[in-house]
Amino acid sequence: MKTLQAVRGMHDILPDDSAAWQWLESILKTQFEAYGYEEIRTPLVEQTELFTKAMGQSTDVIEKEMYALQARGDAHLSLRPEGTAGVVRAVLQHGLLNPPGLKAWYCGPMFRYERPQKGRQRQFYQAGLEAFGIEGPSIDAELIALISRIWRALGIDRHVVLEINSLGDRADRAQYRETLLDYLTPLRDQLDEDSQRRLDLNPLRIFDSKNATTQAIMLDAPKLSDALGPSARTHFEQLCGCLDALDINYTINPGLVRGLDYYGRTVFEWKTEQLGAQGTICAGGRYDELIEMQGGRATPGIGLAMGMERLLELIRDQQQGGFKTSPDAYLVSALAAEHTLAIAERLRTDGPALRLIADLQGGSFKAQFKRADRSAARWALVLGDDELEQGTITVKDLRGNAEQLTLNLNQAAEWLEQNRPG
Ligand code: ATP
Ligand code: MG
């Protein structure tokens, strides 16, 4: 019989890979919490309307990438394509913004119906941060400093660059839209099909086009940065000042507009050249109007999300293996199951941090030692009738040439803890 396969674009994270995931997740969690962010977990499914309202009708995600669900009686549900909309829904639903001032982090799977390729999956993980209630650019700068610190902790800081831009305020964008339309309308026929459609819906988004001709046209377009009003301009200049003071390198990319409607003022992306076409590993920006749009009291907000798979691929390129922790010991036994289990449990009670595998498949010593070897454990613990009678355990070195020794059972856990690998 043919076995079933995972859904296209959705991947298993197998035991051999999970050590790297756990390592990455623990570094992120440590750094997020060091800056005062607390974890939030929201459902994978929300009302479709939440996403369409937040992200905007003319965005890639809403136009083509949504996973709508057909569940009994529950019309209009979708798998979440990103984290921010659900987090905003949750903090409003539970009144967490009175008084305003909340910092939350999340990590979990997102779903987008995209063409699967390197760096692009249909289920992928994002880790993200959201900070509510701070209007000034200091939070923008702190968020960027936090992410820079994470790149250093992961050992990839030399391989990523930061791009920033300001999208201005709503009125700035409205005015700029007209300027851009004046420039683009005569060139309409030269734009790619998607961009022609966006010309009417949301011309700003044309900066996102991957089409070479369109990109060339956009390079000469009037700049949004020249259309910023005084308060958005000051916000951006102060942000740059903070980044300079913190010694954080960045380039201003006037064509950086981000793919979602809820952004305004500061937007940023970290990119790498090591991953080919899908080189953005982290992106975000301000969404000062989103909370009001979702029915809350006007509250400033800023957030970002990083693509975990892309990040892991970049880390793996830099770091050769080394994420897995091997077991301390592998218990090989000729005794009846009740004795083997009782002794294994005894060792685990005495040494709560021990990583101990008991061979429960049984068979000859030879077969058990083969498995002990494959487990990558540092030591083999051997139990036979003599050991049972004398209350001892025999220790054999599986990785080096230490001499075999016999330990009193009540001292074995302590000895193993003192002789851990690495
Ligand atoms: P792109 O331009 O690559 O489609 P995006 O603007 O749609 O990116 P965001 O919505 O900003 O991406 O998501 C933040 C991060 O999540 C991205 O920078 C990327 O690292 C990751 N990401 C987005 N979509 C996918 C996907 N389909 N597969 C894997 N990672 C993804
Ligand atoms: Mg996308």
Short mmCIF file of C-alpha atoms and ligand atoms in Angstrom, two decimals:
data_model
loop_
_atom_site.label_atom_id
_atom_site.label_comp_id
_atom_site.label_asym_id
_atom_site.label_seq_id
_atom_site.Cartn_x
_atom_site.Cartn_y
_atom_site.Cartn_z
CA MET A 1 0.00 0.00 0.00
CA LYS A 2 1.24 3.48 -0.80
CA THR A 3 1.75 5.63 2.28
CA LEU A 4 0.27 9.10 2.38
CA GLN A 5 2.48 12.15 1.99
CA ALA A 6 2.42 15.52 3.74
CA VAL A 7 0.47 18.27 1.98
CA ARG A 8 2.48 20.16 -0.65
CA GLY A 9 4.37 23.09 0.82
CA MET A 10 3.98 21.80 4.38
CA HIS A 11 6.94 20.17 6.06
CA ASP A 12 7.67 17.86 8.93
CA ILE A 13 10.22 18.93 11.50
CA LEU A 14 11.90 15.61 12.25
CA PRO A 15 13.79 14.61 15.40
CA ASP A 16 17.10 15.28 13.62
CA ASP A 17 16.04 18.89 12.95
CA SER A 18 14.28 19.70 16.17
CA ALA A 19 17.43 20.36 18.18
CA ALA A 20 18.26 23.33 15.95
CA TRP A 21 14.67 24.61 16.26
CA GLN A 22 14.78 24.34 20.03
CA TRP A 23 18.12 26.11 20.16
CA LEU A 24 16.79 28.97 18.03
CA GLU A 25 13.54 29.18 19.97
CA SER A 26 15.32 29.30 23.30
CA ILE A 27 17.59 32.16 22.19
CA LEU A 28 14.59 34.11 20.88
CA LYS A 29 12.57 33.53 24.04
CA THR A 30 15.48 34.58 26.27
CA GLN A 31 16.06 37.81 24.36
CA PHE A 32 12.36 38.67 23.95
CA GLU A 33 11.77 38.23 27.67
CA ALA A 34 14.91 40.14 28.57
CA TYR A 35 13.29 43.18 26.93
CA GLY A 36 9.98 42.69 28.75
CA TYR A 37 7.94 40.90 26.09
CA GLU A 38 5.53 38.23 27.33
CA GLU A 39 4.29 35.29 25.31
CA ILE A 40 0.83 35.28 23.75
CA ARG A 41 -0.73 32.27 21.96
CA THR A 42 -3.73 32.89 19.77
CA PRO A 43 -5.77 30.36 17.72
CA LEU A 44 -4.60 29.26 14.29
CA VAL A 45 -8.09 30.01 12.97
CA GLU A 46 -9.84 33.38 12.98
CA GLN A 47 -12.78 35.00 11.21
CA THR A 48 -11.66 35.73 7.64
CA GLU A 49 -12.92 39.28 8.10
CA LEU A 50 -10.27 39.95 10.73
CA PHE A 51 -7.54 39.48 8.15
CA THR A 52 -9.22 41.22 5.21
CA LYS A 53 -9.92 44.28 7.34
CA ALA A 54 -6.47 44.43 8.88
CA MET A 55 -4.26 43.56 5.95
CA GLY A 56 -6.16 45.23 3.11
CA GLN A 57 -8.01 43.80 0.11
CA SER A 58 -5.31 44.52 -2.45
CA THR A 59 -2.46 42.72 -0.70
CA ASP A 60 -0.90 39.49 -1.97
CA VAL A 61 -1.95 37.65 1.13
CA ILE A 62 -5.62 38.57 0.91
CA GLU A 63 -5.89 38.40 -2.87
CA LYS A 64 -4.27 35.06 -3.45
CA GLU A 65 -2.78 33.39 -0.40
CA MET A 66 -5.59 32.88 2.12
CA TYR A 67 -6.57 29.42 3.36
CA ALA A 68 -10.32 29.73 3.78
CA LEU A 69 -11.95 26.90 5.72
CA GLN A 70 -15.20 25.16 5.13
CA ALA A 71 -16.28 23.87 8.49
CA ARG A 72 -19.81 22.86 9.41
CA GLY A 73 -21.95 25.88 10.06
CA ASP A 74 -18.93 28.08 10.70
CA ALA A 75 -18.81 30.25 7.64
CA HIS A 76 -15.92 32.56 6.79
CA LEU A 77 -13.07 31.17 8.84
CA SER A 78 -9.44 31.17 7.69
CA LEU A 79 -6.11 29.80 8.79
CA ARG A 80 -3.99 32.70 9.97
CA PRO A 81 -1.52 34.03 7.38
CA GLU A 82 0.30 36.18 9.97
CA GLY A 83 0.28 36.93 13.67
CA THR A 84 -0.45 40.61 14.20
CA ALA A 85 -4.17 40.65 13.39
CA GLY A 86 -4.92 37.84 15.86
CA VAL A 87 -2.80 39.42 18.59
CA VAL A 88 -4.62 42.74 18.16
CA ARG A 89 -7.95 40.92 18.26
CA ALA A 90 -6.96 39.14 21.46
CA VAL A 91 -5.66 42.19 23.32
CA LEU A 92 -8.83 44.11 22.46
CA GLN A 93 -11.13 41.21 23.35
CA HIS A 94 -9.50 40.85 26.76
CA GLY A 95 -9.07 44.54 27.45
CA LEU A 96 -5.29 44.35 27.73
CA LEU A 97 -4.77 47.87 26.41
CA ASN A 98 -6.34 49.66 29.40
CA PRO A 99 -4.06 51.25 30.35
CA PRO A 100 -2.10 50.98 27.08
CA GLY A 101 1.41 49.60 27.18
CA LEU A 102 1.79 45.92 26.38
CA LYS A 103 4.63 43.98 24.87
CA ALA A 104 3.88 40.52 23.52
CA TRP A 105 5.80 37.87 21.58
CA TYR A 106 4.54 34.80 19.74
CA CYS A 107 5.92 31.92 17.74
CA GLY A 108 3.92 29.52 15.66
CA PRO A 109 2.81 28.30 12.24
CA MET A 110 1.30 30.58 9.60
CA PHE A 111 -0.43 29.53 6.39
CA ARG A 112 -0.26 31.06 2.94
CA TYR A 113 -1.28 29.52 -0.36
CA GLU A 114 1.87 30.42 -2.26
CA ARG A 115 3.87 28.56 -4.88
CA PRO A 116 6.18 26.33 -2.83
CA GLN A 117 9.87 26.94 -3.52
CA LYS A 118 13.10 27.48 -1.62
CA GLY A 119 12.33 29.76 1.32
CA ARG A 120 8.61 29.72 0.58
CA GLN A 121 6.25 27.21 2.14
CA ARG A 122 2.53 26.98 2.63
CA GLN A 123 2.90 26.30 6.31
CA PHE A 124 5.82 28.14 7.86
CA TYR A 125 6.74 29.42 11.29
CA GLN A 126 7.01 33.00 12.36
CA ALA A 127 8.29 34.40 15.62
CA GLY A 128 7.11 37.93 16.23
CA LEU A 129 6.87 40.86 18.59
CA GLU A 130 4.18 43.47 19.12
CA ALA A 131 4.55 46.58 21.30
CA PHE A 132 1.49 48.70 22.02
CA GLY A 133 1.06 52.16 23.45
CA ILE A 134 4.37 53.89 22.68
CA GLU A 135 4.15 56.71 20.21
CA GLY A 136 7.70 57.96 19.91
CA PRO A 137 10.52 56.46 17.83
CA SER A 138 12.36 55.08 20.87
CA ILE A 139 10.38 51.85 20.70
CA ASP A 140 11.18 51.54 16.98
CA ALA A 141 14.87 51.84 17.83
CA GLU A 142 14.68 49.48 20.80
CA LEU A 143 12.96 46.83 18.69
CA ILE A 144 15.70 47.14 16.08
CA ALA A 145 18.38 46.96 18.80
CA LEU A 146 16.76 43.80 20.17
CA ILE A 147 16.75 42.11 16.78
CA SER A 148 20.36 43.16 16.16
CA ARG A 149 21.27 41.55 19.47
CA ILE A 150 19.52 38.36 18.38
CA TRP A 151 21.50 38.24 15.12
CA ARG A 152 24.69 38.48 17.18
CA ALA A 153 23.54 35.74 19.56
CA LEU A 154 22.78 33.54 16.55
CA GLY A 155 26.14 34.33 14.94
CA ILE A 156 24.61 35.70 11.72
CA ASP A 157 25.05 39.45 12.22
CA ARG A 158 27.70 39.67 9.49
CA HIS A 159 25.32 38.20 6.95
CA VAL A 160 22.30 40.47 7.33
CA VAL A 161 21.62 44.08 6.45
CA LEU A 162 18.90 46.35 7.77
CA GLU A 163 16.79 48.51 5.49
CA ILE A 164 14.42 51.11 6.86
CA ASN A 165 11.93 53.59 5.43
CA SER A 166 9.04 55.75 6.50
CA LEU A 167 5.61 55.42 4.92
CA GLY A 168 4.49 58.68 6.51
CA ASP A 169 1.02 59.30 7.86
CA ARG A 170 -2.26 58.55 6.11
CA ALA A 171 -2.56 62.10 4.73
CA ASP A 172 1.04 61.97 3.44
CA ARG A 173 0.31 58.74 1.64
CA ALA A 174 -2.95 60.06 0.18
CA GLN A 175 -1.15 63.05 -1.27
CA TYR A 176 1.77 60.96 -2.48
CA ARG A 177 -0.66 58.57 -4.15
CA GLU A 178 -1.71 61.39 -6.50
CA THR A 179 1.91 62.27 -7.26
CA LEU A 180 2.68 58.64 -8.00
CA LEU A 181 -0.42 58.27 -10.18
CA ASP A 182 0.61 61.31 -12.21
CA TYR A 183 3.94 59.63 -12.83
CA LEU A 184 2.68 56.10 -13.47
CA THR A 185 -0.52 56.62 -15.47
CA PRO A 186 1.29 57.55 -18.72
CA LEU A 187 3.51 54.47 -18.23
CA ARG A 188 0.61 52.14 -17.51
CA ASP A 189 1.14 49.88 -20.55
CA GLN A 190 4.72 49.18 -19.58
CA LEU A 191 3.80 47.89 -16.12
CA ASP A 192 3.28 44.19 -15.45
CA GLU A 193 -0.30 42.94 -15.22
CA ASP A 194 -0.45 42.84 -11.41
CA SER A 195 0.93 46.35 -11.15
CA GLN A 196 -1.59 47.68 -13.68
CA ARG A 197 -4.35 46.41 -11.43
CA ARG A 198 -2.67 47.88 -8.38
CA LEU A 199 -2.46 51.23 -10.10
CA ASP A 200 -6.16 51.63 -9.39
CA LEU A 201 -6.31 49.83 -6.04
CA ASN A 202 -3.11 50.75 -4.25
CA PRO A 203 -0.30 52.17 -6.42
CA LEU A 204 2.16 52.24 -3.50
CA ARG A 205 2.22 48.48 -3.61
CA ILE A 206 3.77 48.59 -7.11
CA PHE A 207 7.12 49.12 -5.38
CA ASP A 208 6.80 45.47 -4.29
CA SER A 209 6.70 44.18 -7.87
CA LYS A 210 9.32 41.58 -8.74
CA ASN A 211 9.01 42.38 -12.48
CA ALA A 212 12.26 43.87 -13.85
CA THR A 213 10.66 46.47 -16.18
CA THR A 214 8.31 47.63 -13.44
CA GLN A 215 11.20 47.81 -11.00
CA ALA A 216 13.16 50.01 -13.40
CA ILE A 217 10.17 52.33 -13.74
CA MET A 218 9.80 52.53 -9.97
CA LEU A 219 13.43 53.41 -9.52
CA ASP A 220 12.74 56.75 -11.22
CA ALA A 221 9.42 57.35 -9.48
CA PRO A 222 8.93 60.30 -7.14
CA LYS A 223 9.85 59.32 -3.59
CA LEU A 224 7.47 58.92 -0.71
CA SER A 225 10.22 60.24 1.53
CA ASP A 226 9.91 63.61 -0.21
CA ALA A 227 6.19 63.66 0.62
CA LEU A 228 6.42 63.13 4.39
CA GLY A 229 4.67 65.65 6.59
CA PRO A 230 6.61 67.34 9.41
CA SER A 231 5.62 64.96 12.23
CA ALA A 232 6.34 61.77 10.29
CA ARG A 233 9.59 63.30 9.09
CA THR A 234 10.66 64.20 12.63
CA HIS A 235 9.75 60.70 13.84
CA PHE A 236 11.94 59.18 11.14
CA GLU A 237 14.86 61.54 11.75
CA GLN A 238 14.75 60.80 15.46
CA LEU A 239 14.73 57.08 14.75
CA CYS A 240 17.81 57.45 12.56
CA GLY A 241 19.44 59.48 15.34
CA CYS A 242 18.77 56.72 17.87
CA LEU A 243 20.14 54.04 15.53
CA ASP A 244 23.28 56.11 14.93
CA ALA A 245 23.73 56.57 18.67
CA LEU A 246 23.38 52.80 19.15
CA ASP A 247 25.91 52.11 16.36
CA ILE A 248 23.38 50.13 14.36
CA ASN A 249 24.03 50.04 10.62
CA TYR A 250 21.13 50.59 8.25
CA THR A 251 20.35 51.82 4.79
CA ILE A 252 17.32 53.89 3.91
CA ASN A 253 15.45 52.20 1.08
CA PRO A 254 12.82 54.60 -0.32
CA GLY A 255 11.21 51.71 -2.23
CA LEU A 256 10.55 49.66 0.90
CA VAL A 257 6.76 49.73 1.29
CA ARG A 258 5.96 46.34 2.88
CA GLY A 259 3.12 44.15 1.70
CA LEU A 260 0.38 44.96 4.20
CA ASP A 261 -2.05 47.86 4.44
CA TYR A 262 -1.82 48.47 8.14
CA TYR A 263 1.69 49.91 8.15
CA GLY A 264 2.46 53.61 8.53
CA ARG A 265 5.58 55.60 9.41
CA THR A 266 8.49 53.29 10.24
CA VAL A 267 8.96 50.07 8.24
CA PHE A 268 12.04 47.85 8.17
CA GLU A 269 13.43 44.58 6.83
CA TRP A 270 16.54 42.51 7.44
CA LYS A 271 17.86 40.81 4.33
CA THR A 272 20.62 38.40 3.54
CA GLU A 273 22.33 37.50 0.30
CA GLN A 274 22.97 33.92 1.43
CA LEU A 275 19.49 32.58 0.77
CA GLY A 276 18.91 33.49 -2.87
CA ALA A 277 15.68 35.14 -3.96
CA GLN A 278 13.86 34.71 -0.64
CA GLY A 279 16.35 36.73 1.37
CA THR A 280 14.16 38.63 3.84
CA ILE A 281 14.40 37.00 7.24
CA CYS A 282 12.61 39.57 9.39
CA ALA A 283 10.26 42.43 8.64
CA GLY A 284 7.92 44.80 10.38
CA GLY A 285 6.83 48.30 11.08
CA ARG A 286 4.45 50.66 12.83
CA TYR A 287 0.69 50.16 12.70
CA ASP A 288 -0.61 53.17 14.59
CA GLU A 289 -4.06 52.97 13.02
CA LEU A 290 -4.67 49.23 13.19
CA ILE A 291 -6.08 49.09 16.70
CA GLU A 292 -8.65 51.78 16.00
CA MET A 293 -9.50 50.04 12.71
CA GLN A 294 -10.24 46.90 14.70
CA GLY A 295 -12.60 48.78 16.98
CA GLY A 296 -10.27 49.70 19.85
CA ARG A 297 -9.33 53.08 21.23
CA ALA A 298 -6.62 54.69 19.08
CA THR A 299 -3.36 53.19 20.36
CA PRO A 300 0.03 53.25 18.65
CA GLY A 301 1.60 49.92 17.83
CA ILE A 302 4.67 48.43 16.23
CA GLY A 303 5.60 44.85 15.40
CA LEU A 304 7.72 42.52 13.38
CA ALA A 305 7.93 38.89 12.37
CA MET A 306 10.80 36.65 11.40
CA GLY A 307 10.62 33.62 9.14
CA MET A 308 11.95 30.74 11.21
CA GLU A 309 12.75 28.38 8.32
CA ARG A 310 14.78 31.02 6.48
CA LEU A 311 16.54 31.92 9.70
CA LEU A 312 17.41 28.29 10.40
CA GLU A 313 18.76 27.80 6.93
CA LEU A 314 21.01 30.81 7.39
CA ILE A 315 22.18 29.55 10.79
CA ARG A 316 22.81 26.07 9.41
CA ASP A 317 24.98 27.57 6.67
CA GLN A 318 27.16 29.23 9.31
CA GLN A 319 27.18 26.57 11.98
CA GLN A 320 28.16 22.98 11.26
CA GLY A 321 25.76 20.79 13.21
CA GLY A 322 26.32 20.71 16.94
CA PHE A 323 22.74 21.34 18.11
CA LYS A 324 21.97 17.84 19.29
CA THR A 325 22.62 16.86 22.91
CA SER A 326 23.45 13.20 23.27
CA PRO A 327 22.15 11.06 26.10
CA ASP A 328 24.34 10.63 29.17
CA ALA A 329 23.83 6.93 29.46
CA TYR A 330 22.24 3.90 27.86
CA LEU A 331 21.08 1.11 30.12
CA VAL A 332 21.82 -2.40 28.88
CA SER A 333 20.23 -5.17 30.93
CA ALA A 334 19.98 -8.93 31.17
CA LEU A 335 17.44 -8.66 33.97
CA ALA A 336 13.68 -9.04 33.95
CA ALA A 337 11.74 -5.92 32.97
CA GLU A 338 10.60 -5.09 36.50
CA HIS A 339 14.21 -4.91 37.74
CA THR A 340 15.47 -2.93 34.75
CA LEU A 341 12.63 -0.42 35.02
CA ALA A 342 12.98 -0.07 38.78
CA ILE A 343 16.71 0.65 38.52
CA ALA A 344 16.22 3.10 35.65
CA GLU A 345 13.56 4.94 37.65
CA ARG A 346 15.85 4.99 40.67
CA LEU A 347 18.63 6.61 38.62
CA ARG A 348 16.19 9.20 37.22
CA THR A 349 14.97 10.07 40.70
CA ASP A 350 18.52 10.45 41.99
CA GLY A 351 19.64 12.47 38.96
CA PRO A 352 16.70 14.54 37.70
CA ALA A 353 18.74 16.13 34.89
CA LEU A 354 20.21 12.84 33.61
CA ARG A 355 19.44 11.89 30.04
CA LEU A 356 19.07 8.14 30.36
CA ILE A 357 17.76 5.69 27.79
CA ALA A 358 16.83 2.22 28.98
CA ASP A 359 16.98 -0.48 26.32
CA LEU A 360 13.48 -1.90 26.38
CA GLN A 361 13.81 -3.96 23.22
CA GLY A 362 15.88 -6.60 25.02
CA GLY A 363 17.73 -9.41 23.24
CA SER A 364 21.40 -10.24 23.50
CA PHE A 365 23.98 -7.90 25.05
CA LYS A 366 25.49 -7.60 21.61
CA ALA A 367 22.26 -6.31 20.10
CA GLN A 368 21.71 -3.94 23.02
CA PHE A 369 25.26 -2.57 22.79
CA LYS A 370 24.75 -1.93 19.11
CA ARG A 371 21.76 0.24 19.93
CA ALA A 372 23.65 1.87 22.80
CA ASP A 373 26.33 2.85 20.33
CA ARG A 374 23.82 4.23 17.84
CA SER A 375 22.14 6.32 20.54
CA ALA A 376 25.33 8.40 20.83
CA ALA A 377 25.20 8.01 24.61
CA ARG A 378 28.42 8.70 26.49
CA TRP A 379 28.26 5.69 28.81
CA ALA A 380 26.71 2.26 28.78
CA LEU A 381 25.29 1.05 32.08
CA VAL A 382 25.26 -2.71 32.35
CA LEU A 383 22.97 -4.72 34.58
CA GLY A 384 23.30 -8.48 35.12
CA ASP A 385 22.61 -10.91 37.94
CA ASP A 386 25.83 -9.98 39.79
CA GLU A 387 24.97 -6.31 39.77
CA LEU A 388 21.43 -6.99 40.99
CA GLU A 389 22.71 -9.12 43.83
CA GLN A 390 25.34 -6.60 44.95
CA GLY A 391 23.36 -3.43 44.36
CA THR A 392 25.86 -2.14 41.79
CA ILE A 393 25.96 -1.13 38.16
CA THR A 394 28.79 -1.53 35.65
CA VAL A 395 29.83 1.49 33.57
CA LYS A 396 31.43 1.12 30.15
CA ASP A 397 32.86 3.92 28.08
CA LEU A 398 31.13 4.12 24.69
CA ARG A 399 33.09 7.06 23.30
CA GLY A 400 36.59 6.83 24.75
CA ASN A 401 38.94 4.42 26.47
CA ALA A 402 38.11 4.96 30.12
CA GLU A 403 38.42 1.78 32.07
CA GLN A 404 35.29 -0.14 32.95
CA LEU A 405 34.18 0.45 36.51
CA THR A 406 31.57 -0.71 38.95
CA LEU A 407 29.56 1.80 40.92
CA ASN A 408 27.36 1.44 43.91
CA LEU A 409 23.82 1.98 42.64
CA ASN A 410 23.16 4.77 45.11
CA GLN A 411 26.16 6.71 43.82
CA ALA A 412 25.66 6.07 40.11
CA ALA A 413 23.47 9.06 39.27
CA GLU A 414 25.85 11.47 40.95
CA TRP A 415 28.83 9.95 39.15
CA LEU A 416 27.06 10.24 35.78
CA GLU A 417 26.17 13.86 36.41
CA GLN A 418 29.79 14.63 37.18
CA ASN A 419 30.95 12.85 34.04
CA ARG A 420 28.56 14.32 31.49
CA PRO A 421 29.54 14.72 27.87
CA GLY A 422 30.74 18.12 26.65
P1 ATP B 1 7.84 37.92 0.78
O1 ATP B 1 8.09 39.20 0.09
O2 ATP B 1 9.05 37.02 0.85
O3 ATP B 1 6.61 37.20 0.30
P2 ATP B 1 6.26 38.93 2.96
O4 ATP B 1 6.33 40.40 2.88
O5 ATP B 1 5.06 38.23 2.43
O6 ATP B 1 7.59 38.29 2.32
P3 ATP B 1 5.93 39.02 5.81
O7 ATP B 1 4.46 38.94 5.73
O8 ATP B 1 6.56 40.30 6.16
O9 ATP B 1 6.56 38.47 4.45
O10 ATP B 1 6.47 37.88 6.80
C1 ATP B 1 7.64 38.05 7.60
C2 ATP B 1 8.66 36.98 7.29
O11 ATP B 1 8.07 35.70 7.28
C3 ATP B 1 9.30 37.10 5.92
O12 ATP B 1 10.31 38.04 5.93
C4 ATP B 1 9.83 35.70 5.71
O13 ATP B 1 11.04 35.52 6.39
C5 ATP B 1 8.75 34.87 6.35
N1 ATP B 1 7.83 34.34 5.33
C6 ATP B 1 6.80 34.99 4.72
N2 ATP B 1 6.15 34.17 3.87
C7 ATP B 1 6.78 32.97 3.95
C8 ATP B 1 6.59 31.70 3.31
N3 ATP B 1 5.60 31.49 2.43
N4 ATP B 1 7.44 30.68 3.62
C9 ATP B 1 8.45 30.86 4.50
N5 ATP B 1 8.68 32.04 5.13
C10 ATP B 1 7.86 33.09 4.86
MG MG B 2 4.60 37.20 0.69
#
